[in-house]
Short mmCIF file of C-alpha atoms in Angstrom, two decimals:
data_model
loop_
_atom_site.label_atom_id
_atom_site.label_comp_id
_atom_site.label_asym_id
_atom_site.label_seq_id
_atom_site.Cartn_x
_atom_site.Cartn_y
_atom_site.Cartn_z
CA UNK B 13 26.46 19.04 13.40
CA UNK B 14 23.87 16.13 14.04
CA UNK B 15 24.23 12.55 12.23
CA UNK B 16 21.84 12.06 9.56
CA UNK B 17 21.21 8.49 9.05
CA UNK B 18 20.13 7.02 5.60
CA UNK B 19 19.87 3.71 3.82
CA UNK B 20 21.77 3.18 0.70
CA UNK B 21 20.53 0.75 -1.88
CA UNK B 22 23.50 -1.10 -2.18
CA UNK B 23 22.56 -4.12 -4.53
CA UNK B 24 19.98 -5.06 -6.71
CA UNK B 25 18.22 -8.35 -5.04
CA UNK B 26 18.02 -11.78 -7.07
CA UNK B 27 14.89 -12.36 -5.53
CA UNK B 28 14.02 -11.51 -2.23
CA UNK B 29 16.18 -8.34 -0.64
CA UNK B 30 18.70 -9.95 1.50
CA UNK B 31 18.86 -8.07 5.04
CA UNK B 32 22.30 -6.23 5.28
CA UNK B 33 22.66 -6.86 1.63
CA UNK B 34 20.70 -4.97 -0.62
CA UNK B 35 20.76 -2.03 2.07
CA UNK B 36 22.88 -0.55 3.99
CA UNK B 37 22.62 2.05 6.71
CA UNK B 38 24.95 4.99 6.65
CA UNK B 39 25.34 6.60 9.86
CA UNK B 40 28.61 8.91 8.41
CA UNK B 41 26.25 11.69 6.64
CA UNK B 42 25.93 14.85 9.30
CA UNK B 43 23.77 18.03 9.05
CA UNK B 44 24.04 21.73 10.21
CA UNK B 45 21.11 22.22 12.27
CA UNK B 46 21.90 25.93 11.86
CA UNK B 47 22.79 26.42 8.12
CA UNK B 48 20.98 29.31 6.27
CA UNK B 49 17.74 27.93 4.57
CA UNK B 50 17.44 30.37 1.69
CA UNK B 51 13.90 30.32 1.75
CA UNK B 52 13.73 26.58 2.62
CA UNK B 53 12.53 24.46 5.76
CA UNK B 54 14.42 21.92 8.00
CA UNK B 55 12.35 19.08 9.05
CA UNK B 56 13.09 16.26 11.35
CA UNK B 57 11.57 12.89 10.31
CA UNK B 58 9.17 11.32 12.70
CA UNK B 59 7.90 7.79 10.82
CA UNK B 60 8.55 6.53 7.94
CA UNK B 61 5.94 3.58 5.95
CA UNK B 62 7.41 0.14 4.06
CA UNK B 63 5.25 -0.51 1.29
CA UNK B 64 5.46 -2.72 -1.41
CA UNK B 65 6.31 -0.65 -4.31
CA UNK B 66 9.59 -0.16 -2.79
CA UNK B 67 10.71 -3.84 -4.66
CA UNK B 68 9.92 -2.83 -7.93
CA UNK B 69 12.29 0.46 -7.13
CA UNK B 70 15.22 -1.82 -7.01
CA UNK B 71 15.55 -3.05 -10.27
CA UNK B 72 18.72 -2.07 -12.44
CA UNK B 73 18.35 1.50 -13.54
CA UNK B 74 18.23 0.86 -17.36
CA UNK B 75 14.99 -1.18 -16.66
CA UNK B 76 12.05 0.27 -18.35
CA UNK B 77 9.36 1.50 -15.84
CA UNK B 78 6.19 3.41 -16.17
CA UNK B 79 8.01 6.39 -14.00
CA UNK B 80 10.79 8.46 -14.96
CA UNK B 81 14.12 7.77 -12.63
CA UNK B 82 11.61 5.55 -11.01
CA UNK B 83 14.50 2.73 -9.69
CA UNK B 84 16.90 3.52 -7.20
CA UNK B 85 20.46 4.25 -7.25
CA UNK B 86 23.20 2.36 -6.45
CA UNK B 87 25.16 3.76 -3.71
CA UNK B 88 22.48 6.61 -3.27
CA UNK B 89 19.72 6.93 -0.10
CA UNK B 90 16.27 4.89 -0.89
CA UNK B 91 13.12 7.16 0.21
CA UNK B 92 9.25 6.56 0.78
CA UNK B 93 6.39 8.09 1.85
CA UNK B 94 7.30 10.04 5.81
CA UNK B 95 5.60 12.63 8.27
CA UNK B 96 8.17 15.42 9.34
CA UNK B 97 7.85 17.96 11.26
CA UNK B 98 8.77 21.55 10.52
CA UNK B 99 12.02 22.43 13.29
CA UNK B 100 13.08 25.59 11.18
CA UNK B 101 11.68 27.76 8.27
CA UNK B 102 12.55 30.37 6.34
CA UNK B 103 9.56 29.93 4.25
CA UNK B 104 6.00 31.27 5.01
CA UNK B 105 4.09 28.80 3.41
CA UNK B 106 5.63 26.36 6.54
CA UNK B 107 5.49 26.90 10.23
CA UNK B 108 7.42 25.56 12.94
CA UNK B 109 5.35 22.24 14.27
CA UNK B 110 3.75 21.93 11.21
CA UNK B 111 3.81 18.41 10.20
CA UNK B 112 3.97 16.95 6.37
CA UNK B 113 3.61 14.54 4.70
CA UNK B 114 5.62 15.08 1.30
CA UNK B 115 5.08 18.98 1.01
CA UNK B 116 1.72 18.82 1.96
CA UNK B 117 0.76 19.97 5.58
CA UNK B 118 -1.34 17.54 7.57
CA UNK B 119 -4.35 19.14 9.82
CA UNK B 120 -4.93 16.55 11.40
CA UNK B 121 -8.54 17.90 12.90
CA UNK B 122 -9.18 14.35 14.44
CA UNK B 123 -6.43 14.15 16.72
CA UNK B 124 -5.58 10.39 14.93
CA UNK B 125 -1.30 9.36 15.66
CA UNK B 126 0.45 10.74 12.92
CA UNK B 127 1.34 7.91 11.71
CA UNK B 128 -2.06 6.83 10.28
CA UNK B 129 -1.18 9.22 7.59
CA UNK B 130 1.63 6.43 6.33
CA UNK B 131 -1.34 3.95 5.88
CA UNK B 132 -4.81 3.96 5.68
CA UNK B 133 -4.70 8.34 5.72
CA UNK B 134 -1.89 7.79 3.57
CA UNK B 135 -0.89 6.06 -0.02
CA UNK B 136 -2.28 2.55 1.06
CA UNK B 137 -5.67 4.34 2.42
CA UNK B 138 -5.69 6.34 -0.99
CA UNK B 139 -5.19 3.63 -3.07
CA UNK B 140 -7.85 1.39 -1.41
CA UNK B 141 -10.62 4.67 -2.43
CA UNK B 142 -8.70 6.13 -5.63
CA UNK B 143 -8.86 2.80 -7.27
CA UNK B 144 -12.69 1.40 -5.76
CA UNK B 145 -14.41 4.57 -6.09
CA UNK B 146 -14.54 5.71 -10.08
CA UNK B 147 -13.81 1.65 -11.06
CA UNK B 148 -15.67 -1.12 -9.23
CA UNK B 149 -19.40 0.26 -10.54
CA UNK B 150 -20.80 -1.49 -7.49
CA UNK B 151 -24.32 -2.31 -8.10
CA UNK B 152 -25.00 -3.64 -4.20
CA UNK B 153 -29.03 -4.10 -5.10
CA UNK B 154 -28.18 -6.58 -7.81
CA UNK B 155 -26.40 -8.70 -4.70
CA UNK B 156 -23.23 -8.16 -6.23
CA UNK B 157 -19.91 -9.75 -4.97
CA UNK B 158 -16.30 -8.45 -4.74
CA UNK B 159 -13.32 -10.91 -4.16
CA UNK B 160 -10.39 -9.00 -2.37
CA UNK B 161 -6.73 -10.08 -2.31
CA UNK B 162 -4.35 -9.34 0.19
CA UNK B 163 -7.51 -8.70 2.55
CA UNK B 164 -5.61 -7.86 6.13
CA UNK B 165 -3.28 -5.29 4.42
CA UNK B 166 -3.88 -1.52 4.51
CA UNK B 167 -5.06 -1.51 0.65
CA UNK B 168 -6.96 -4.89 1.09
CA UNK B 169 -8.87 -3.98 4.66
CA UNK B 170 -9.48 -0.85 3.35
CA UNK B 171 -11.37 -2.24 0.15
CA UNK B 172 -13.11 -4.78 2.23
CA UNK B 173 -14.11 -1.61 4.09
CA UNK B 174 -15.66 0.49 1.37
CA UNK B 175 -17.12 -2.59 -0.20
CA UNK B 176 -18.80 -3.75 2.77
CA UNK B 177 -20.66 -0.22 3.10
CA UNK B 178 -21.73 -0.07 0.08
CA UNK B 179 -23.62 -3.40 0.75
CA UNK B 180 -21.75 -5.52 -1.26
CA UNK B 181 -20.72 -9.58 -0.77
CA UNK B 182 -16.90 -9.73 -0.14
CA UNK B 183 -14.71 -12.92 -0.17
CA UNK B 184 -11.09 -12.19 1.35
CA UNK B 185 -7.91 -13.92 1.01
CA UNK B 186 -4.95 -13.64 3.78
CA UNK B 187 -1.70 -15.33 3.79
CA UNK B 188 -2.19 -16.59 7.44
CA UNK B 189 -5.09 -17.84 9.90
CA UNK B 190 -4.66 -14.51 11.97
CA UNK B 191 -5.20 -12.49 8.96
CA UNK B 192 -7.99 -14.46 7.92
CA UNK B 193 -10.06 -13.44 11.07
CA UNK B 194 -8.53 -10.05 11.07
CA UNK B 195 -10.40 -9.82 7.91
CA UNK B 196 -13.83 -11.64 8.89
CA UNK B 197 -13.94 -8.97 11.80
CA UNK B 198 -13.45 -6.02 9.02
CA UNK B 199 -16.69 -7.55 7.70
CA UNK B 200 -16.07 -10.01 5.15
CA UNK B 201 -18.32 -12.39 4.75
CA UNK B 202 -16.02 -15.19 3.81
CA UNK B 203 -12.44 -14.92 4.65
CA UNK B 204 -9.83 -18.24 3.43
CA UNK B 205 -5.99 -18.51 3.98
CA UNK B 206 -4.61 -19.26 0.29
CA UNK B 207 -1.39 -20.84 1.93
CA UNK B 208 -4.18 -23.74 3.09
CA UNK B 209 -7.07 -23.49 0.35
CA UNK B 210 -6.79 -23.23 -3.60
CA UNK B 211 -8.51 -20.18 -4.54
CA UNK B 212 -10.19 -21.93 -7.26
CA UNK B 213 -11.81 -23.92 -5.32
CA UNK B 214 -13.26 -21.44 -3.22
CA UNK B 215 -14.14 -19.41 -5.66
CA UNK B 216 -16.04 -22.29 -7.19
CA UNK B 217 -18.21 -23.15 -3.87
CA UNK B 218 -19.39 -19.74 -4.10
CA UNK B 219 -21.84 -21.41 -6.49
CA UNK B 220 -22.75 -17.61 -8.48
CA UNK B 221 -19.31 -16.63 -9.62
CA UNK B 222 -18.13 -12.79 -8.72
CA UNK B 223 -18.74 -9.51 -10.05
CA UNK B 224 -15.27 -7.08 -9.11
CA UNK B 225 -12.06 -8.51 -8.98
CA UNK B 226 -9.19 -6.17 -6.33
CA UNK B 227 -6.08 -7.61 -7.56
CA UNK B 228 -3.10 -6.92 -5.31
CA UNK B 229 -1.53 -10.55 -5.78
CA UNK B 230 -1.50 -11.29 -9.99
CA UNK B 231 0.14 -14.39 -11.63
CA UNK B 232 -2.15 -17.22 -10.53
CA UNK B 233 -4.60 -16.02 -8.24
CA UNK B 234 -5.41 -13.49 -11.33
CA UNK B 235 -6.00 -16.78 -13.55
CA UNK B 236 -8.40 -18.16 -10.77
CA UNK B 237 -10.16 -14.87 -10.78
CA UNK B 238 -10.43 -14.38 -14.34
CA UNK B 239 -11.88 -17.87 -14.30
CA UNK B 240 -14.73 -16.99 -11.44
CA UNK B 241 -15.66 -13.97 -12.85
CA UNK B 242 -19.59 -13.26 -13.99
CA UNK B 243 -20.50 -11.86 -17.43
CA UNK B 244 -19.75 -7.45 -17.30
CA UNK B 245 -17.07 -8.23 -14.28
CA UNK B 246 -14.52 -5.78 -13.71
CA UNK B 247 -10.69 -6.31 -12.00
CA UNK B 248 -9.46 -3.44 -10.46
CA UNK B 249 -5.77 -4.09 -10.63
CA UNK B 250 -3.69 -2.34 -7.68
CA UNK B 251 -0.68 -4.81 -7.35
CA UNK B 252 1.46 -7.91 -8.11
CA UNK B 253 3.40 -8.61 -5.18
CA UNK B 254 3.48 -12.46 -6.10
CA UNK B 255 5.73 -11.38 -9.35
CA UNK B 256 7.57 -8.77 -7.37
CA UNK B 257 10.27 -10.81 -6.46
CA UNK B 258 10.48 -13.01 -9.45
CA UNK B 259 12.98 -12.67 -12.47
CA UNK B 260 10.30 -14.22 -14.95
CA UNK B 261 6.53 -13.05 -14.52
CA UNK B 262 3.74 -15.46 -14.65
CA UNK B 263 1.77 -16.04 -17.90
CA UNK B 264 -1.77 -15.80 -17.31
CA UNK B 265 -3.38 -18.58 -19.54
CA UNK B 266 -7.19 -17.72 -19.86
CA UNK B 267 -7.21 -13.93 -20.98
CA UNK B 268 -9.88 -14.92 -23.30
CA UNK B 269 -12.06 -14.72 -20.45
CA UNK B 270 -11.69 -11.42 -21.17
CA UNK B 271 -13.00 -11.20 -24.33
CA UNK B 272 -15.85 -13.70 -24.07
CA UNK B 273 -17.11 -12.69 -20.99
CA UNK B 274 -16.89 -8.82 -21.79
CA UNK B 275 -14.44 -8.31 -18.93
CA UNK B 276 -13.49 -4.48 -17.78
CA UNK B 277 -9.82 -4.21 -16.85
CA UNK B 278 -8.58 -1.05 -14.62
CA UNK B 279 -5.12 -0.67 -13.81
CA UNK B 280 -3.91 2.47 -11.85
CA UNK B 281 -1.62 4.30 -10.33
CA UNK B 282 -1.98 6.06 -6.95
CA UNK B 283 -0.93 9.74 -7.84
CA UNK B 284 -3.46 9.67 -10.88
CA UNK B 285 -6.21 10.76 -8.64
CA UNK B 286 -4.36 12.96 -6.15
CA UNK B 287 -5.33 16.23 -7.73
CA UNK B 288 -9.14 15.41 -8.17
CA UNK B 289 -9.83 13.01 -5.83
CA UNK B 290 -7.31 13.88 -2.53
CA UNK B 291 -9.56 16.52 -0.91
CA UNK B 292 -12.31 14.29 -1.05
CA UNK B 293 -10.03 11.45 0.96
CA UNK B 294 -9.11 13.68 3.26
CA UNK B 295 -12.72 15.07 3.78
CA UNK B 296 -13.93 11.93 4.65
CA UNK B 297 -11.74 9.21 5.77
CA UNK B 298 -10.32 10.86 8.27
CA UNK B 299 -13.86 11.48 9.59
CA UNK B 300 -14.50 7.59 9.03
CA UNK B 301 -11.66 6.37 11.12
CA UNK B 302 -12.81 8.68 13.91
CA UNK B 303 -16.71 7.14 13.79
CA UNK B 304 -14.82 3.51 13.60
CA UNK B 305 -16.57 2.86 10.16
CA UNK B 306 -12.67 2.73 8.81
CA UNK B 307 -10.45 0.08 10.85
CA UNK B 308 -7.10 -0.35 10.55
CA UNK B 309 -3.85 -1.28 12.60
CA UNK B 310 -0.01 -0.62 12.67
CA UNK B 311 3.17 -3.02 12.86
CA UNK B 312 5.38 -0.38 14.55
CA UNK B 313 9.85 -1.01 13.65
CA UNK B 314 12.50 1.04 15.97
CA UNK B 315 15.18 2.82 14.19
CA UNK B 316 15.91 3.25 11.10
CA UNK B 317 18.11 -0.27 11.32
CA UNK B 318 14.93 -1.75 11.23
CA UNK B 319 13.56 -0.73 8.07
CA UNK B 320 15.39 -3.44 5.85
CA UNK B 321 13.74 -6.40 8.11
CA UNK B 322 10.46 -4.67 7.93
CA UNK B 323 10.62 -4.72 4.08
CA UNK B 324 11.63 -8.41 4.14
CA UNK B 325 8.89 -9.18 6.62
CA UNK B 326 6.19 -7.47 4.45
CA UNK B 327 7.29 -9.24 0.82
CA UNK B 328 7.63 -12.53 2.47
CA UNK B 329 3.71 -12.05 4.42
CA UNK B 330 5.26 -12.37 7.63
CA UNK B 331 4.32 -9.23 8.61
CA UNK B 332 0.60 -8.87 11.32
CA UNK B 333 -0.21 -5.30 9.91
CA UNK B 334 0.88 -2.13 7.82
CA UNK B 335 4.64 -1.60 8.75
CA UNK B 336 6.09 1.86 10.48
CA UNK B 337 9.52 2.51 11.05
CA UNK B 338 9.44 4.75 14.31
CA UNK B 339 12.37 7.08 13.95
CA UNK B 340 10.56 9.45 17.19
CA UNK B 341 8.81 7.94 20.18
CA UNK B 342 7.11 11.26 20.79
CA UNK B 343 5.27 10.55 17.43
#
């Protein structure tokens, strides 16, 4: 028998998750290495990602959500996107080594670390080209210009990315001065800390308004957008982390922008496009990060104990990069 640690979600937060509050690790649970399978595999867990979904999991379970069972437990294990690897089988479809992410087995023809499949080969990565791809209608000849949220995180540096190539203008906003030029060396072609500027007014300098709104923010910096946005603009809405941790959400004041300037609105979910759209990613962004026409970096945790600070970290914009908790060096 082997220990087999696991965070509980223990309370629902009043705001931010409170570290050794709202989680706690569980180092009692123990597993039989060598317990009949029944036509199942054993994996051991290599990596696991902290993303920002995770917050609107711990809610009260009677909350309404757009998932089935979509909030946590009380009292039961948390869980997120991983890579594994296979250590026993009794399945054919899975070999020993083989390494997964979810039940899907990971190739890996590019050699990348593993765990660039937790963010941009991952859900952040797929979100960043699910969501621009069918929705932001780029016109780059008509000198178009996107304004991207949350620019230095995997989702955000990954739309600055695609936007960029396409040969569009991009504005970026970071929470700090480091993720300002973090962005600006992504390719942005202006890049603002909105702890330091108002958005508004930067969005006003521009002088010619935008085009494509990636909204991974909401509440006020949605306003501002709605406000700076051309005639035919679309928002492309991926998040709202600033209501995430808020009992009350913020009432956007101006949606008849919407109406009178003929405003396209796209909200979506991640696993809407898996089917139809994930051999695609994985036919070509892998590729892309191999070239160096995809950039993207890690903020690597030890230990599963480290996984409730890393989720703080991230919410509050502390964080330098896309957190991994490291639960194997050899990863």
């Amino acid at each position: 028998m082997v220990v087999n640690k696991c965070l509980l979600f223990n309370k629902v937060p009043d705001g931010y998750p409170e570290l050794g509050v709202t989680l706690k690790l569980d180092s009692t649970p123990q597993i039989d290495l060598d317990a009949p399978l029944k036509g199942a595999i054993l994996v051991k867990m290599k990596a696991l990602g902290i993303d920002p979904y995770l917050r609107s999991r711990m809610q009260d379970p009677s909350a309404k959500s757009y998932v089935p069972n979509f909030s946590f437990s009380l009292g039961e294990p948390i869980s997120n996107f991983g890579i594994a690897v296979v250590i026993r089988s009794e399945n054919p479809a899975f070999q020993i080594g083989d390494h997964l992410y979810g039940q899907f087995i990971l190739k890996n023809e590019e050699k990348l670390p593993w765990s660039s499949y937790l963010g941009t080969l991952g859900m952040p990565g797929q979100s960043a080209y699910f969501g621009w791809k069918p929705y932001s209608y780029a016109k780059p000849a008509c000198g178009e210009t996107v304004f991207i949220t949350t620019a230095a995180g995997t989702v955000g540096a990954g739309v600055v990315q695609l936007a960029k190539a396409q040969g569009l203008k991009v504005i970026a906003s970071a929470g700090s001065d480091e993720k300002v030029n973090y962005a600006k060396s992504l390719g942005a072609d202006v890049a603002f800390n909105y702890k330091t500027k108002s958005i508004g007014e930067v969005l006003d300098r521009l002088g010619h308004g935008i085009d494509i709104y990636w909204d991974n923010v909401g509440g006020e910096v949605l306003e501002a957008a709605l406000d700076a946005l051309n005639p035919f603009g679309r928002i492309i809405m991926c998040g709202a982390i600033s209501g995430y941790n808020t009992k009350t959400q913020y009432g956007i004041k101006n949606l008849t922008q919407v109406i009178t300037k003929r405003i396209t609105i796209h909200g979506f979910i991640v696993t809407d496009f898996l089917a139809k759209m994930g051999e695609e990613f994985y036919s070509e962004f892998p590729k892309l990060v191999v070239e160096g026409k995809v950039k993207h970096r890690e903020q690597l945790y030890y230990g599963l104990e480290s996984a409730e600070q890393a989720l703080i970290d991230m919410l509050k914009g502390d964080n330098i990069a896309k957190p991994v908790i490291v639960l194997d060096e050899s990863l």
